[in-house]
Short mmCIF file of C-alpha atoms and ligand atoms in Angstrom, two decimals:
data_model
loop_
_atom_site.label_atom_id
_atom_site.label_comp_id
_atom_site.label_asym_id
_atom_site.label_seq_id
_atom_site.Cartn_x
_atom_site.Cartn_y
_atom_site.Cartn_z
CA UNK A 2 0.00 0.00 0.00
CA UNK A 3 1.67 3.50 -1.19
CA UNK A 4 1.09 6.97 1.29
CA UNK A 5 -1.86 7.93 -0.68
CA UNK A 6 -4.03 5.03 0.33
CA UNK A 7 -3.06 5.14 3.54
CA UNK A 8 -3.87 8.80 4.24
CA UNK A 9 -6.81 8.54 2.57
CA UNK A 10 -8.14 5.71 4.74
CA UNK A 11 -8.48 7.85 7.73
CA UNK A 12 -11.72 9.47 6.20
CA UNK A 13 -14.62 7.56 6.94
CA UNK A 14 -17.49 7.70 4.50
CA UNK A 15 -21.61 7.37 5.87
CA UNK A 16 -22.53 4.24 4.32
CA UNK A 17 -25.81 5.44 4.01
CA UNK A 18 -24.65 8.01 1.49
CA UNK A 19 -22.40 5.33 -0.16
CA UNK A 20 -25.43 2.96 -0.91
CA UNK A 21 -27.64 6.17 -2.03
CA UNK A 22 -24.79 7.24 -4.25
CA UNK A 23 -24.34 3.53 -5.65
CA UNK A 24 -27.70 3.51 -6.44
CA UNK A 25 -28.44 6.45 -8.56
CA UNK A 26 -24.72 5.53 -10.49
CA UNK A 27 -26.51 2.06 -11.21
CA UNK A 28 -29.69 4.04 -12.05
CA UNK A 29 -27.69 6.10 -14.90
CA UNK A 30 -27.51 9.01 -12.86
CA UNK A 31 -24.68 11.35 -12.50
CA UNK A 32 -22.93 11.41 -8.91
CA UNK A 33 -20.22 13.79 -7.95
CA UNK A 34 -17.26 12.26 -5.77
CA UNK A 35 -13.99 13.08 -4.14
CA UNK A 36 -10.88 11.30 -5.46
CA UNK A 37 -7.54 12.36 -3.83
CA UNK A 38 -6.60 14.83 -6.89
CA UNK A 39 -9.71 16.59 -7.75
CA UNK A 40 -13.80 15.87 -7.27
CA UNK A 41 -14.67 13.65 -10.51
CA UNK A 42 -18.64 13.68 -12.12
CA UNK A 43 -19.13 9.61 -12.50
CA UNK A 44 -21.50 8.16 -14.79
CA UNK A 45 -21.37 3.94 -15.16
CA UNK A 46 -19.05 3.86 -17.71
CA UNK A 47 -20.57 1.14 -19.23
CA UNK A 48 -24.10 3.23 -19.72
CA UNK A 49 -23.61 5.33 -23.10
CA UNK A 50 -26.43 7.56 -22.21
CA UNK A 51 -25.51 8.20 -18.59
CA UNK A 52 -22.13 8.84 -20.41
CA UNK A 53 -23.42 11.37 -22.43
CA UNK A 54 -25.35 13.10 -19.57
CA UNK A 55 -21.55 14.11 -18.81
CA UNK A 56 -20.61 15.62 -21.94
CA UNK A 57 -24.04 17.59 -21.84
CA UNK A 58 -23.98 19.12 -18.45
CA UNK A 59 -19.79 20.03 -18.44
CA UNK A 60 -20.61 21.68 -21.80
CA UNK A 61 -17.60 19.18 -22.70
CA UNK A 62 -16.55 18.59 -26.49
CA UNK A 63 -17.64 14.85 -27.73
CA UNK A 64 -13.94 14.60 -29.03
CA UNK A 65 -12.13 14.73 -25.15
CA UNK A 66 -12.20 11.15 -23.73
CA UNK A 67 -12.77 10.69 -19.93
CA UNK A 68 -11.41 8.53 -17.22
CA UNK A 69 -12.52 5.35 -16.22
CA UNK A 70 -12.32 4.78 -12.22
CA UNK A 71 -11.80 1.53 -11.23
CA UNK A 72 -11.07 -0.47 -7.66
CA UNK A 73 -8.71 -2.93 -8.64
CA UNK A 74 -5.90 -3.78 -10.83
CA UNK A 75 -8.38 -6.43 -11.72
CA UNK A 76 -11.23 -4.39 -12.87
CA UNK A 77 -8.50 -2.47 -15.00
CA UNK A 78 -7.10 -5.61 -16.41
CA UNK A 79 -11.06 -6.41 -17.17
CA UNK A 80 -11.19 -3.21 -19.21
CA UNK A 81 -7.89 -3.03 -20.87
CA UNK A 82 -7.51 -5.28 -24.13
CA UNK A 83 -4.07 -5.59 -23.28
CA UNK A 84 -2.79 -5.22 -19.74
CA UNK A 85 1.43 -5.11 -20.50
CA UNK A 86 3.96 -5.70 -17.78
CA UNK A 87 4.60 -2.30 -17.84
CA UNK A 88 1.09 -1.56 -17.19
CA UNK A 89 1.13 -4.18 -14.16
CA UNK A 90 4.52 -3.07 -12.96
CA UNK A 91 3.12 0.53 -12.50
CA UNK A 92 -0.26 -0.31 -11.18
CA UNK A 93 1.41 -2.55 -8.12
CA UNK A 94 3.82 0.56 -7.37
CA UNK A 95 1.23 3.53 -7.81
CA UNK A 96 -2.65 2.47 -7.36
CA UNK A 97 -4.47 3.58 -6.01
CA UNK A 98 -3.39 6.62 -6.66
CA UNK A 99 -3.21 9.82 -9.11
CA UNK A 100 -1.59 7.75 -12.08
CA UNK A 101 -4.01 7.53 -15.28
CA UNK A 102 -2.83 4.75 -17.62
CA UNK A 103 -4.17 4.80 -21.03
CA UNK A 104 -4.84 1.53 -22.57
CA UNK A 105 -6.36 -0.33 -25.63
CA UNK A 106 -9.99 -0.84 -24.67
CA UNK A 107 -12.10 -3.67 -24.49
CA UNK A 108 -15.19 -3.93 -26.79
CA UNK A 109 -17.59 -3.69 -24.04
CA UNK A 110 -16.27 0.51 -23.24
CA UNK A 111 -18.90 2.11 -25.19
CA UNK A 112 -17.41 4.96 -27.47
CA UNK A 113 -18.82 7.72 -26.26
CA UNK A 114 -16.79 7.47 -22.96
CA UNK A 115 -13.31 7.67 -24.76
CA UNK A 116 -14.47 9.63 -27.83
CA UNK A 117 -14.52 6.92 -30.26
CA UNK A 118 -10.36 6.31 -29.82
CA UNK A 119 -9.46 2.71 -29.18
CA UNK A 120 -8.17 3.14 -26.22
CA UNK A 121 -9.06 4.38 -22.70
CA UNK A 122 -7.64 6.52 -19.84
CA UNK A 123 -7.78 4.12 -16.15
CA UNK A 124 -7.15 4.04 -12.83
CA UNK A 125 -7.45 3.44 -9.18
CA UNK A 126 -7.98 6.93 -6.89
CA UNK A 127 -6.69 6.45 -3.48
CA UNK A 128 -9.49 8.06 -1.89
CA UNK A 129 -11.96 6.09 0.82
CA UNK A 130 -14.72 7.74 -0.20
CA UNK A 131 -14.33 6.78 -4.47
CA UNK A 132 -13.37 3.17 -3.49
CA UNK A 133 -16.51 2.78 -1.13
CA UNK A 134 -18.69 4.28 -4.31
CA UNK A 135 -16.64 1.79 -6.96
CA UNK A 136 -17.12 -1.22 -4.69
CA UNK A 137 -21.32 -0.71 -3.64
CA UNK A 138 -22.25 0.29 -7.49
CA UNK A 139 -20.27 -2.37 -9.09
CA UNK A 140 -19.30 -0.62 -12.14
CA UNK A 141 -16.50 1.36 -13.31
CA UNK A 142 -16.93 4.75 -13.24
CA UNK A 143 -16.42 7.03 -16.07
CA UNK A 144 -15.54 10.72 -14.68
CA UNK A 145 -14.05 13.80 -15.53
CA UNK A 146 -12.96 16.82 -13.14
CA UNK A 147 -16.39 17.94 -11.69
CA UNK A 148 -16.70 21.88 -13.07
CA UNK A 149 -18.01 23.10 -16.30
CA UNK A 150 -15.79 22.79 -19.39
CA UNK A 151 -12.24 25.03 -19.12
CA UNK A 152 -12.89 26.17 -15.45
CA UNK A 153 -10.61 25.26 -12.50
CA UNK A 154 -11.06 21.58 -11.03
CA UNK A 155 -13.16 21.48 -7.69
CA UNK A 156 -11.02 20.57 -5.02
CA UNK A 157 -13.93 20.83 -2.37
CA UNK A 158 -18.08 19.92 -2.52
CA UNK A 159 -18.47 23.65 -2.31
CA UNK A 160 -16.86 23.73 -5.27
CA UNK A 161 -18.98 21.13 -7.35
CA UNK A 162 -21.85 23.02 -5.73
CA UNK A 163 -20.74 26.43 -7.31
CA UNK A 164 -19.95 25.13 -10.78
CA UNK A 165 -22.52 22.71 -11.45
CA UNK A 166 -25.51 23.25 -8.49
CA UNK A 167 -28.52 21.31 -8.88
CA UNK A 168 -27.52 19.95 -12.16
CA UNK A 169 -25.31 16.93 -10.65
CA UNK A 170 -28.16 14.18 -8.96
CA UNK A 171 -25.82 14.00 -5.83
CA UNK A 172 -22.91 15.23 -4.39
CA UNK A 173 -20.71 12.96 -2.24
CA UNK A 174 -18.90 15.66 0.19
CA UNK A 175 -15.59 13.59 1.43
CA UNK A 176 -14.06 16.91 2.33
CA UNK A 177 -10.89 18.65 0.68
CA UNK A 178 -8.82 16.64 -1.72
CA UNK A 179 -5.31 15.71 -0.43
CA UNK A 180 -3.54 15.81 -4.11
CA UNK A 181 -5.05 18.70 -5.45
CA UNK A 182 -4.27 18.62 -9.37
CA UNK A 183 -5.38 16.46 -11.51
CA UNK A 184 -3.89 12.61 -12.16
CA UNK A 185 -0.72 12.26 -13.97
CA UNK A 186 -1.63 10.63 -17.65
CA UNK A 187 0.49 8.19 -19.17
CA UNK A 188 -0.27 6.34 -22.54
CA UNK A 189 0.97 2.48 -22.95
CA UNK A 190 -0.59 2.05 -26.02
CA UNK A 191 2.65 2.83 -27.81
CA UNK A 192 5.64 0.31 -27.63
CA UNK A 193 7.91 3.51 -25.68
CA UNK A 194 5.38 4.93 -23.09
CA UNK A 195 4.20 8.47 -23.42
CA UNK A 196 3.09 11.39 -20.93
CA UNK A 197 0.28 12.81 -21.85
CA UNK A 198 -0.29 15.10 -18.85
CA UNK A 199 2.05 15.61 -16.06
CA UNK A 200 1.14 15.55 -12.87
CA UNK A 201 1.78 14.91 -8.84
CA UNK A 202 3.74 11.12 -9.98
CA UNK A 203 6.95 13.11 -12.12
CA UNK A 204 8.71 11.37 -14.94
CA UNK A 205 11.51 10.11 -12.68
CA UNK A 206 9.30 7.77 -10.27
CA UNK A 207 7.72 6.79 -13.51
CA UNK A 208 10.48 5.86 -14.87
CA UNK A 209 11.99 4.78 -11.69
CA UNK A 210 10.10 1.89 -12.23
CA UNK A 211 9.62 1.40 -16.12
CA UNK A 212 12.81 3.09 -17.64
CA UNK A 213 12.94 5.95 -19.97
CA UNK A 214 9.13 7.29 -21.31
CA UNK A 215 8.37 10.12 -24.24
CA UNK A 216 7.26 12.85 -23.18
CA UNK A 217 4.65 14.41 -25.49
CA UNK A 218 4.84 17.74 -26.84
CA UNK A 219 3.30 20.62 -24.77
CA UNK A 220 0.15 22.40 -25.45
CA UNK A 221 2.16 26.00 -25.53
CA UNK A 222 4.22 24.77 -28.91
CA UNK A 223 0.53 23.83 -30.19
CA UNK A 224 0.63 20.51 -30.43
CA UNK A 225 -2.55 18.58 -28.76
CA UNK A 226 -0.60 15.03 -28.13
CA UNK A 227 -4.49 13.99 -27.21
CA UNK A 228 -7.78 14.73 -27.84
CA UNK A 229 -9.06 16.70 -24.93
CA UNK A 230 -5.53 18.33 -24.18
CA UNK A 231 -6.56 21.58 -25.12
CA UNK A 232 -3.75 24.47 -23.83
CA UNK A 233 -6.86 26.61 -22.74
CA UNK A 234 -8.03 24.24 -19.76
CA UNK A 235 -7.83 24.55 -15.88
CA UNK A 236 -8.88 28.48 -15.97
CA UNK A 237 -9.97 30.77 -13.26
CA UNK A 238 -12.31 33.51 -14.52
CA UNK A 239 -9.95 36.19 -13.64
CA UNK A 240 -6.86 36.78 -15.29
CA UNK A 241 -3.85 34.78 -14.38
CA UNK A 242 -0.32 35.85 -14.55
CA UNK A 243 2.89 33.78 -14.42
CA UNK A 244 5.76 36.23 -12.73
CA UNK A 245 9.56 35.99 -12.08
CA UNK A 246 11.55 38.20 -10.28
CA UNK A 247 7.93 39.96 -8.74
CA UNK A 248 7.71 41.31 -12.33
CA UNK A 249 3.71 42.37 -11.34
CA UNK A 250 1.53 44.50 -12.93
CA UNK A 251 1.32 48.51 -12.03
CA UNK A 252 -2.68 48.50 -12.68
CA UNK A 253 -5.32 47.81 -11.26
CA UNK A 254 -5.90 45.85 -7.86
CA UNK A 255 -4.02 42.03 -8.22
CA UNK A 256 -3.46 39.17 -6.01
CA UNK A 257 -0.11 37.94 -5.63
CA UNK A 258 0.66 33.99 -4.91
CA UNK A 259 4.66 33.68 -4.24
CA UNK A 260 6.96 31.76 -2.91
CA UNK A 261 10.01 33.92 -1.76
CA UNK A 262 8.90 36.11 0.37
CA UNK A 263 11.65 38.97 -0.18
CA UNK A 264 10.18 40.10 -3.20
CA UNK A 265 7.17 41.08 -1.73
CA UNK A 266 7.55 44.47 -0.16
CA UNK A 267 8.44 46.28 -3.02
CA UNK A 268 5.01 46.46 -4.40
CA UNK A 269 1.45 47.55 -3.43
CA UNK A 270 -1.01 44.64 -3.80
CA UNK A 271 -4.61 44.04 -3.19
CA UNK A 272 -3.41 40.71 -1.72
CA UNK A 273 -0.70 38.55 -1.40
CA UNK A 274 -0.23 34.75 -0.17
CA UNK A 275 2.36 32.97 0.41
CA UNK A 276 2.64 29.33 -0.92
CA UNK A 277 4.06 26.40 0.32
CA UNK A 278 7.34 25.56 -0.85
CA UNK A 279 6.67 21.75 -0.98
CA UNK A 280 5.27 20.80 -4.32
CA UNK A 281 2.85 18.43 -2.76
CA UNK A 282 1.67 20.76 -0.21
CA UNK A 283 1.68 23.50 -3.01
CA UNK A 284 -0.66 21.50 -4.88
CA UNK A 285 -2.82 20.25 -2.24
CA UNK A 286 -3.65 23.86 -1.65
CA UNK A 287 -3.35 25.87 -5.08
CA UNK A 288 -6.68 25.29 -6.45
CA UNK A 289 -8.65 26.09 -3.20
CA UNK A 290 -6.89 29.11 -3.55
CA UNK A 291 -7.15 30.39 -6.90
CA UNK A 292 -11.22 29.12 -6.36
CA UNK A 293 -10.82 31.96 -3.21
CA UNK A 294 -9.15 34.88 -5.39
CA UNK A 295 -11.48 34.27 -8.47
CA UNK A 296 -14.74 35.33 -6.28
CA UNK A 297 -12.10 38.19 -4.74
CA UNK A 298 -12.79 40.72 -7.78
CA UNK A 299 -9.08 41.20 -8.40
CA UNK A 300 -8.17 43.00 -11.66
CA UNK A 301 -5.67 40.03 -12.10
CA UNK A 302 -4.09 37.17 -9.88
CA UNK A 303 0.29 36.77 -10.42
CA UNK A 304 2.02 33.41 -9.32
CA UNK A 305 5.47 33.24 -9.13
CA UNK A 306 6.39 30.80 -11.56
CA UNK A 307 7.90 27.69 -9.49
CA UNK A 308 11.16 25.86 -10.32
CA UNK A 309 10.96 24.48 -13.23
CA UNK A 310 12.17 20.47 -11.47
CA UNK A 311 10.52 17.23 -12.13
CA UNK A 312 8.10 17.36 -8.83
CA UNK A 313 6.72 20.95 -10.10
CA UNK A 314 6.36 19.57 -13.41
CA UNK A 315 2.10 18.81 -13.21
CA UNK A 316 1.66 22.55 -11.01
CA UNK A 317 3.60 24.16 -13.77
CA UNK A 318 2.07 22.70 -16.42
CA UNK A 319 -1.59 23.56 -15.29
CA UNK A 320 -0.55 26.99 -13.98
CA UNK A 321 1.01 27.54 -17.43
CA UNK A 322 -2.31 26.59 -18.89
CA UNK A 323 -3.91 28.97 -16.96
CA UNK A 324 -2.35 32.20 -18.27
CA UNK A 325 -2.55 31.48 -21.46
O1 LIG B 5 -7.21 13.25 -11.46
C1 LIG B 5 -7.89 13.10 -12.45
O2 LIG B 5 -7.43 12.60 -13.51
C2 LIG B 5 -9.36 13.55 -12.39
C3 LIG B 5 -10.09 12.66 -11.39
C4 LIG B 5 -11.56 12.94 -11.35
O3 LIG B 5 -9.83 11.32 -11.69
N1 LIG B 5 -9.95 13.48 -13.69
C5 LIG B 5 -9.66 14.35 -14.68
O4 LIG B 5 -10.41 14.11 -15.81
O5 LIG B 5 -8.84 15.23 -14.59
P1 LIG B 5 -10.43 15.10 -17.05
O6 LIG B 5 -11.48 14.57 -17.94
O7 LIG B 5 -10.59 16.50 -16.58
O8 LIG B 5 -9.04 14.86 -17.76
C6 LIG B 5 -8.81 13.62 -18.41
C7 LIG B 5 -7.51 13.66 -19.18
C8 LIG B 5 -7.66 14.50 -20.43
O9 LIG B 5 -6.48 15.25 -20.60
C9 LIG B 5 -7.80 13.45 -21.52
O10 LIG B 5 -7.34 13.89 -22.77
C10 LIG B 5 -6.95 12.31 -20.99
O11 LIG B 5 -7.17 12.34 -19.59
N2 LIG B 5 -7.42 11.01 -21.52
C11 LIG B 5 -8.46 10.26 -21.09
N3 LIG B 5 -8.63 9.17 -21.85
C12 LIG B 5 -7.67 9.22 -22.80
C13 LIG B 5 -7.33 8.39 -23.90
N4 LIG B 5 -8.00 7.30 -24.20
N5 LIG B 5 -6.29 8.76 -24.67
C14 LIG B 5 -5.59 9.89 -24.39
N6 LIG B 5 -5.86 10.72 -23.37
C15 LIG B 5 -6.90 10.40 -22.59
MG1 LIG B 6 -10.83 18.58 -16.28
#
């Protein structure tokens, strides 16, 4: 068992809410859950038309396949037409946990979840409250980040609540996600694994365990290495700003997000918090925040760009996508 599970087994879900939430996922209904990177909206995966309830209510292009939750290496292996060493290796070191592996799909995925590719996007979240919902419904679990289509990921219930209200059948509140940005992606369809999206597990445990991956080419030099990896994606509302050296705007009223605190007192700012300097406490906490300063009515909101190292690889990459 890795740290995430472990952590995440101190949260106790009400299996009263488990069973009703089981239910209306059986029932084709859309249910909102925590995982431990962001709160996914799950639809039985195996249900094209509680599939497509999905798409509708994110406003969410047909062409950008989703994630299929499962609780077990087994139910992956069930999904997956071919389940490669690699893929085994990776599942025993990281699931559950915020590693999506991308697979050739069995027949019996209907299209709609992965967008008519052959393949499909799985994995195991380390998060009591998603294995308790995978394990009473029965069926995988098909589900994107729980907010409309290029907003910020919901990192709380409050969050689902604000994006997506009354239009999600049930929301099951497990409390603040420990991760906090989304899973890493990794495609094994290829003979040399790919990253597709970088995120809390870097390249190096990756290939800690594997050997050397591609990485694919990111969305700033316009290439979409996958159909839903859109550069515009992970947005707040108000204007977002990646700074060195405190380089911050001299208008309006801002927020400023940084790490080394020296740079600071040189300027006049509506607002300025400082970050962790751990990446995984960093990310546990940036989208909470950035959810905070977007209802703030700041002009803009600066970040101090973080190093640019393999654990800051996933923040930078979604903060990056952000300002654009
Ligand atoms: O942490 C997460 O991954 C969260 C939680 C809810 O599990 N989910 C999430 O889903 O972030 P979403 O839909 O916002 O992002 C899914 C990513 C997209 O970048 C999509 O392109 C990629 O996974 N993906 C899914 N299936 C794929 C496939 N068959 N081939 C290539 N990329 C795929
Ligand atoms: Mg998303």
């Amino acid at each position: 068992m890795n740290q995430h599970t472990q952590e995440s087994l101190n949260a106790r879900p009400d299996p009263e809410k488990i069973r009703q939430a089981a239910a209306l996922i059986r029932e084709g209904k859309l249910v909102a859950f925590p995982t431990e990177t962001v709160y996914g909206l799950g639809a039985n995966a195996l249900d094209a038309g509680a599939v497509q309830k999905i798409f509708r209510l994110k406003g969410r292009p047909a062409t950008s396949p989703l994630i299929v939750h499962v609780g077990s290496r087994e139910a992956a292996d069930a999904l997956a037409k071919n389940w490669r060493d690699d893929a085994e290796q990776l599942a025993r070191r990281f699931w559950p946990g915020p590693l999506t592996l991308v697979l050739p799909k069995r027949e019996l995925i209907p299209d709609v979840v992965t967008a008519a590719l052959p393949t499909v996007g799985l994995r195991v979240p380390a998060n009591a409250f998603a294995l308790a919902l995978l394990a009473e419904a029965g069926v995988p679990i098909a589900a994107p980040s729980a907010n409309r289509f290029t907003e910020l990921s919901p990192t709380t219930a409050a969050h689902v609540r604000r994006s997506l209200g009354d239009a999600v059948d049930f929301i099951l509140d497990g409390g603040p996600t420990r991760v906090g940005i989304e899973s890493t992606v990794l495609s094994l369809a290829t003979p040399v694994p790919v990253l597709l999206r970088p995120g809390m597990i870097s390249v190096e445990q990756i290939e800690a365990v594997i050997g050397k991956i591609e990485i694919a080419g990111a969305p700033a030099e316009g290439a979409h290495p996958s159909p839903g990896m859109h550069a515009q994606h992970y947005r707040p509302k108000t204007l977002l700003l990646l700074v060195k050296d405190a380089d911050l705007p001299t208008w309006g009223r801002g927020a400023y997000l940084f790490m080394n605190r020296s740079a600071v007192a040189r300027h006049r700012i509506g607002e300025s918090i400082e970050m962790p300097s751990e990446a995984d406490q960093y990310a546990t906490t940036l989208y909470d925040t950035l959810h905070r300063l977007d209802e703030g009515g700041f002009d803009w909101i600066a970040v101090e760009q973080p190093p640019e190292t393999p654990e800051w690889a996933g923040i930078l990459d979604r903060l990056r996508r952000a300002s654009q």
